[in-house]
Amino acid sequence: MIEAIGTYLPPWGATTARDAGPDEDAVTLAVAAGVQVTGNPDRTPVRRVVLVSRDLPLLEGGNAAALLAGLGLAADVEVREQLGGAPAALEAVADAASGTLVIGSDVVGRAGAAAALCSTRGGEITTTGRAQRSLPVVTRDASGAVTDYADPRLLRELGVAVSLERAGVTEKVAAVAGLGSKEAAALGDDVVPTLPTLGASAPLFAVAALVERHDRGAVLAVEQATVAVAALGEGAIDVARDEPPAQPIPTGSHTPGPDISISLAAYERAFDDKLRLEAARCTTCGTLAYPRRHRCLGCGSEAPSDTVPLPRDAEIYTTATIHVPVPGLTTPYTVVLAELGDSGVRLLVHLTGTPPGTVAIGDRGRLVFRRVAMRSGVPDYGYGFLPTLQVPSEDEEVAA
Amino acid sequence: MRRVAMVGAGMTRFGEHFDLGIKDLVPMAVSEAVASVDKGFDRADVEAAWFGELVSTDGFAAGILADSCGLLDIPVSRLENACATGNDAVRHGVLGVASGFYDVVLVVGADKVRETSARSTFWDWMGMTRDMAWDFPLGLVAPANFALHVSRYLHESPATREHLAMVAVKNHRHGVTNPKAQLRFEITVEQVLDAPMVVEPFGLYDCTPQSDGAAATLLVAEDVVDRYTDHPVWVRGVGLGLDRVMHAHKPDMTTFPATVKAAKQAYAMAGVGPDDIDVAECHDCFTGIELMNYEDLGFCGRFDAYKLIEAGETSVGGRLPVNPSGGLKAKGHPPGATGIAQCTELFEQLRGDACNQVEGAQVALAHNIGGPTAVSAVTILSNQPA
């Protein structure tokens, strides 16, 4: 059963087709969706995470620890990284044991992520059919090279139509994940929900959409000639969306440059504090240290310290926007020194989710999990400052 | 503790010396310092030397000084203290002489910023001054490092970008007549404000250029000063201050505690105060930093720096000329050499033969701030022994 669904769309691109930001990848998108359903003490605790994606960043491993840190889950929670698209994610949800967080994360093409917390309460979902066939009209190898057979009619008729028949789908469905809106409409009853993504996150977006419009029924997931179909039954499902309005992705200027170097020793030492946003608290005087340090900033104690989470609400103490070309980076970019809640801790981070140079000292926002840099092939995760969306007040709307 | 006199000082022109290596620039500066000694100088008199260099060029730094200058029989040490290297190297020379350990020492500083492609320089130099896990990946280039301070400073003080521009205009004007300066042309406030943005709030003309160069000075004990000159410049005070390294740990970014501490030490040792300073060379790597320096060095009250620049008080001809050489802004900034070149300028000022002479100057101050704004060195010189 699905207890809750969280979704995330990057703020970039068109409303119906988002682009991942330069500081986003499948892991950060997954975290952004996942945190919409984790961290709530009333929810079923997460005992396992299944990340379904075709865009995993570290193919040789290393994604899971970053994912757990970003989600604020213990490092020993089981993580399954599953290569797959919409059918795989739909089946992962339908098959999930209680306490499983299934996240579909899509970067290439239409970017977005959605997470389903599966448990023994909520809305029932059951796989009712599947067909797994190979008709690789589009291919992508491990290096990212894409080839396209470019024959949509072949895919539709020899691929999807045949697979639907084999999966026993004879009637119109309530939602279609993995196909464009025109093809989806042809297979759906009434008006199928328009979904923002086509990959692993799409069936979860489909469930969220059905829940919100009090509709239940068959959910179809398609990836080339592979299909899965599941029945979504009654039962309450909480839906939390983080889907800011879309805006054009800023066109920066990239300067070619050498690989930005990394010390993996320094990376590993900082990993937990940096990705979990946890400070050390002096056991003698209570002063917070971020990053962790051997000797207390406040009293000089060298005793072992406690670990405490830092607040994520933040205010800009000072900021600078870099316009000059920096080799290996895209300019302009903005750094902000963010003051975290009333903790007295400040952190230097990049601005995210809004064009560079659009914030000022005193602006408020929150820290969100992002990929701070790519360094010699290593995604260097941490946090970015996301300013609070400026919603015009009613007075201003009236005046306008 | 013995009094220490500066009896010679010299420097190469600052600029893009694509035709000269570090092994050329260092002996050139040393020879100029030797030639500036009034009664002549036998370099066999040098008992020890310090070499300030931020980034190694062509390898082993101390060896390069010893080898290129024919000083193979004395101890030579390399000193690196971020952009405060120059004045800190002077301080080490002073310690060596004042303590009685040596009578005659040589202090040299040099850097070749333009020896590597601008492309790799960015990250090489950033790697030297940033925490590898926390700050380095942010692309916190040097101007951004300082812009974080100046943004906050402009937020809290009445100063504006126009006041920053006035600093550039003044220092460019001073640099025109300095044959050692890298940028010898005048600019206007409008040009500064209209220039391409580097890192807000710094446009191109708010920033120091990238420079190569070397500077050298000879320090001797009061016991032997008569051998070399009848017009010594006394090193009356030295100071070195530090601060928290990461920006996140600096509670008030509108001031540099490192400068305040360094200045306090130097003033106390010299027995003078800010009001006694007749001319100063301060670290204007970016225009706004010069304004912050006025306050940290005690030249004016907190957030009053804009008044000094507005009224022209820190121009040559004003009450307290700052950076008559053109400063880092126009003269250039090869970091290891910068502080020693400041002392070279003030050596000339205090002996009455500077290119932009401040009439009757008796007490002068040199200042560096560097690292991630976490280290500062101050030297106070005077033509009066006490």
Coordinates of C-alpha atoms in Angstrom, one line a residue, chain B residues 10-267:
Chain B
G10 CA 65.0 48.2 -4.6
M11 CA 62.5 46.5 -6.9
T12 CA 62.0 45.4 -10.5
R13 CA 59.2 47.0 -12.5
F14 CA 56.0 45.1 -11.8
G15 CA 54.2 43.7 -14.8
E16 CA 53.8 40.7 -17.1
H17 CA 57.5 39.7 -17.3
F18 CA 57.1 37.0 -19.9
D19 CA 60.8 37.5 -20.9
L20 CA 62.2 37.2 -17.3
G21 CA 62.1 34.2 -15.0
I22 CA 62.1 34.2 -11.2
K23 CA 65.9 33.6 -11.4
D24 CA 66.3 36.9 -13.3
L25 CA 63.9 39.0 -11.3
V26 CA 65.3 38.1 -7.9
P27 CA 68.9 39.1 -8.6
M28 CA 67.7 42.2 -10.4
A29 CA 65.8 43.4 -7.3
V30 CA 68.7 42.5 -5.0
S31 CA 71.2 44.4 -7.2
E32 CA 69.0 47.4 -7.2
A33 CA 68.8 47.3 -3.4
V34 CA 72.5 47.0 -3.2
A35 CA 73.0 49.9 -5.5
S36 CA 70.7 52.1 -3.4
V37 CA 73.0 52.0 -0.4
D38 CA 74.6 55.5 -0.1
K39 CA 78.1 54.5 0.9
G40 CA 78.2 51.3 -1.2
F41 CA 77.5 47.7 -0.1
D42 CA 79.6 44.6 -0.3
R43 CA 77.2 41.7 -0.5
A44 CA 79.7 39.6 1.4
D45 CA 78.4 41.5 4.4
V46 CA 75.0 39.8 4.2
E47 CA 74.8 37.2 7.0
A48 CA 71.4 35.8 6.4
A49 CA 68.5 36.2 4.0
W50 CA 64.8 35.6 3.9
F51 CA 62.9 35.0 0.7
G52 CA 59.2 35.6 0.6
E53 CA 57.4 33.7 -2.1
L54 CA 53.8 32.5 -2.2
V55 CA 53.9 30.0 -5.1
S56 CA 57.0 28.1 -6.0
T57 CA 58.2 29.0 -9.5
D58 CA 61.0 26.9 -11.0
G59 CA 61.3 25.0 -7.8
F60 CA 63.1 25.3 -4.5
A61 CA 62.7 28.9 -3.4
A62 CA 65.5 29.5 -0.9
G63 CA 68.0 27.8 -3.2
I64 CA 66.9 30.1 -6.0
L65 CA 67.7 33.2 -4.0
A66 CA 71.0 31.8 -2.8
D67 CA 72.0 30.5 -6.2
S68 CA 70.9 33.4 -8.4
C69 CA 72.3 36.1 -6.1
G70 CA 75.6 34.4 -5.2
L71 CA 74.8 34.0 -1.6
L72 CA 75.7 30.3 -1.2
D73 CA 77.5 30.7 2.2
I74 CA 74.7 32.1 4.4
P75 CA 71.5 30.7 5.7
V76 CA 68.5 31.4 3.5
S77 CA 64.9 30.6 4.5
R78 CA 61.8 30.8 2.4
L79 CA 58.8 32.5 4.1
E80 CA 55.2 32.2 3.0
N81 CA 52.3 33.9 4.8
A82 CA 49.8 34.4 2.1
C83 CA 49.6 38.0 0.8
A84 CA 51.2 39.2 4.1
T85 CA 54.4 37.5 3.0
G86 CA 56.3 40.6 2.1
N87 CA 55.9 42.6 5.3
D88 CA 56.2 39.4 7.4
A89 CA 59.5 38.7 5.7
V90 CA 60.6 42.2 6.7
R91 CA 59.5 41.3 10.2
H92 CA 61.7 38.2 10.2
G93 CA 64.7 40.2 9.0
V94 CA 64.1 42.7 11.8
L95 CA 63.9 39.8 14.4
G96 CA 67.2 38.5 13.1
V97 CA 69.0 41.9 13.5
A98 CA 67.2 43.3 16.6
S99 CA 68.0 40.1 18.5
G100 CA 71.7 40.6 17.9
F101 CA 72.0 37.4 15.9
Y102 CA 73.0 39.1 12.7
D103 CA 74.2 42.6 11.9
V104 CA 73.3 42.7 8.2
V105 CA 70.4 40.7 6.5
L106 CA 68.7 40.7 3.2
V107 CA 65.0 40.4 2.7
V108 CA 63.6 39.5 -0.7
G109 CA 60.2 38.9 -2.0
A110 CA 59.1 37.7 -5.5
D111 CA 56.3 36.0 -7.3
K112 CA 55.6 35.1 -10.9
V113 CA 51.8 35.0 -11.2
R114 CA 51.9 35.1 -15.0
E115 CA 54.2 32.1 -15.2
T116 CA 51.3 29.7 -15.6
S117 CA 48.3 30.0 -17.9
A118 CA 45.6 32.1 -16.4
R119 CA 43.4 29.0 -16.7
S120 CA 45.4 26.9 -14.3
T121 CA 46.5 29.8 -12.1
F122 CA 42.9 30.2 -10.8
W123 CA 42.7 26.8 -9.3
D124 CA 46.4 26.5 -8.3
W125 CA 46.2 29.6 -6.2
M126 CA 42.7 28.8 -4.9
G127 CA 43.9 25.4 -3.8
M128 CA 46.6 27.1 -1.7
T129 CA 44.2 29.3 0.3
R130 CA 41.0 27.2 0.5
D131 CA 39.8 24.3 2.6
M132 CA 39.8 21.4 0.1
A133 CA 36.5 19.9 1.2
W134 CA 34.5 23.0 2.2
D135 CA 35.5 26.1 0.2
F136 CA 37.5 24.9 -2.8
P137 CA 34.6 23.3 -4.7
L138 CA 32.6 26.6 -4.5
G139 CA 34.9 28.3 -6.9
L140 CA 35.7 31.0 -4.4
V141 CA 38.1 32.9 -6.6
A142 CA 40.3 35.6 -5.0
P143 CA 38.0 38.6 -5.9
A144 CA 35.0 36.7 -4.4
N145 CA 36.9 36.1 -1.2
F146 CA 37.2 39.8 -0.8
A147 CA 33.8 40.7 -2.3
L148 CA 32.0 38.9 0.5
H149 CA 33.6 41.4 2.9
V150 CA 33.0 44.4 0.7
S151 CA 29.4 43.5 0.0
R152 CA 28.7 43.4 3.7
Y153 CA 30.7 46.6 4.2
L154 CA 28.7 48.5 1.6
H155 CA 25.5 47.2 3.2
E156 CA 26.4 48.5 6.6
S157 CA 28.4 51.7 5.8
P158 CA 27.4 54.8 3.9
A159 CA 30.1 54.0 1.3
T160 CA 28.9 53.2 -2.2
R161 CA 30.4 51.8 -5.4
E162 CA 31.3 55.3 -6.4
H163 CA 33.6 55.5 -3.3
L164 CA 35.2 52.3 -4.4
A165 CA 35.8 53.8 -7.8
M166 CA 37.4 56.9 -6.3
V167 CA 40.1 54.6 -4.8
A168 CA 40.8 53.2 -8.2
V169 CA 41.0 56.7 -9.8
K170 CA 43.4 57.9 -7.0
N171 CA 45.7 55.0 -7.2
H172 CA 45.8 55.0 -11.0
R173 CA 46.6 58.7 -10.9
H174 CA 49.5 58.0 -8.5
G175 CA 50.8 55.1 -10.6
V176 CA 51.2 57.2 -13.8
T177 CA 54.4 58.8 -12.6
N178 CA 55.8 55.6 -11.1
P179 CA 58.2 54.0 -13.6
K180 CA 57.9 50.7 -11.6
A181 CA 54.1 50.6 -11.9
Q182 CA 52.3 48.0 -14.1
L183 CA 49.2 50.2 -15.0
R184 CA 50.4 53.7 -15.8
F185 CA 47.2 55.4 -17.1
E186 CA 44.5 57.5 -15.5
I187 CA 40.9 56.4 -15.3
T188 CA 37.7 58.1 -14.4
V189 CA 34.9 57.1 -11.9
E190 CA 32.6 56.5 -14.9
Q191 CA 35.1 54.1 -16.5
V192 CA 35.4 52.2 -13.3
L193 CA 31.7 51.9 -12.8
D194 CA 31.1 51.0 -16.5
A195 CA 33.9 48.4 -16.7
P196 CA 33.0 44.7 -17.1
M197 CA 31.9 43.1 -13.8
V198 CA 34.5 40.7 -12.3
V199 CA 32.8 39.8 -9.0
E200 CA 30.1 42.1 -7.7
P201 CA 30.7 44.7 -6.4
F202 CA 34.1 44.7 -8.2
G203 CA 34.4 45.7 -11.8
L204 CA 37.6 45.2 -13.8
Y205 CA 39.1 48.5 -12.5
D206 CA 38.4 47.7 -8.9
C207 CA 40.9 44.8 -9.1
T208 CA 44.6 44.6 -9.0
P209 CA 46.2 43.2 -12.1
Q210 CA 48.1 39.9 -12.2
S211 CA 51.8 40.7 -11.9
D212 CA 55.3 39.4 -11.9
G213 CA 58.1 41.1 -9.9
A214 CA 60.6 41.1 -7.1
A215 CA 61.7 43.5 -4.4
A216 CA 64.5 43.5 -1.9
T217 CA 65.7 45.4 1.1
L218 CA 68.8 45.5 3.3
L219 CA 68.4 45.7 7.1
V220 CA 71.3 46.4 9.4
A221 CA 71.9 46.9 13.1
E222 CA 72.2 50.4 14.5
D223 CA 75.8 49.5 15.5
V224 CA 76.9 49.2 11.9
V225 CA 74.5 51.6 10.1
D226 CA 77.2 54.4 9.7
R227 CA 79.1 52.1 7.4
Y228 CA 76.3 52.2 4.9
T229 CA 74.5 55.6 5.1
D230 CA 74.0 58.8 6.9
H231 CA 70.3 58.7 6.1
P232 CA 68.9 55.4 7.3
V233 CA 65.2 54.6 7.5
W234 CA 64.4 53.0 10.8
V235 CA 62.1 50.0 11.1
R236 CA 60.3 51.3 14.1
G237 CA 57.5 48.7 14.4
V238 CA 56.4 45.4 13.0
G239 CA 53.3 43.4 13.6
L240 CA 51.6 40.3 12.4
G241 CA 47.9 39.5 13.1
L242 CA 45.8 36.5 12.4
D243 CA 42.1 35.7 12.2
R244 CA 39.7 32.8 11.8
V245 CA 40.4 31.2 8.4
M246 CA 36.9 30.4 7.1
H247 CA 34.5 33.2 6.2
A248 CA 31.8 31.4 8.1
H249 CA 33.8 31.9 11.3
K250 CA 34.3 35.6 11.0
P251 CA 31.5 37.2 13.0
D252 CA 31.9 40.8 11.6
M253 CA 33.0 40.9 8.0
T254 CA 33.1 44.7 7.8
T255 CA 36.5 44.7 9.5
F256 CA 39.7 42.7 9.4
P257 CA 40.7 41.8 12.9
A258 CA 44.0 40.6 11.5
T259 CA 44.8 44.1 10.4
V260 CA 43.7 45.6 13.7
K261 CA 46.0 43.2 15.6
A262 CA 49.0 43.7 13.4
A263 CA 48.6 47.5 13.5
K264 CA 48.2 47.5 17.3
Q265 CA 51.5 45.6 17.6
A266 CA 53.4 47.8 15.2
Y267 CA 52.1 51.1 16.6

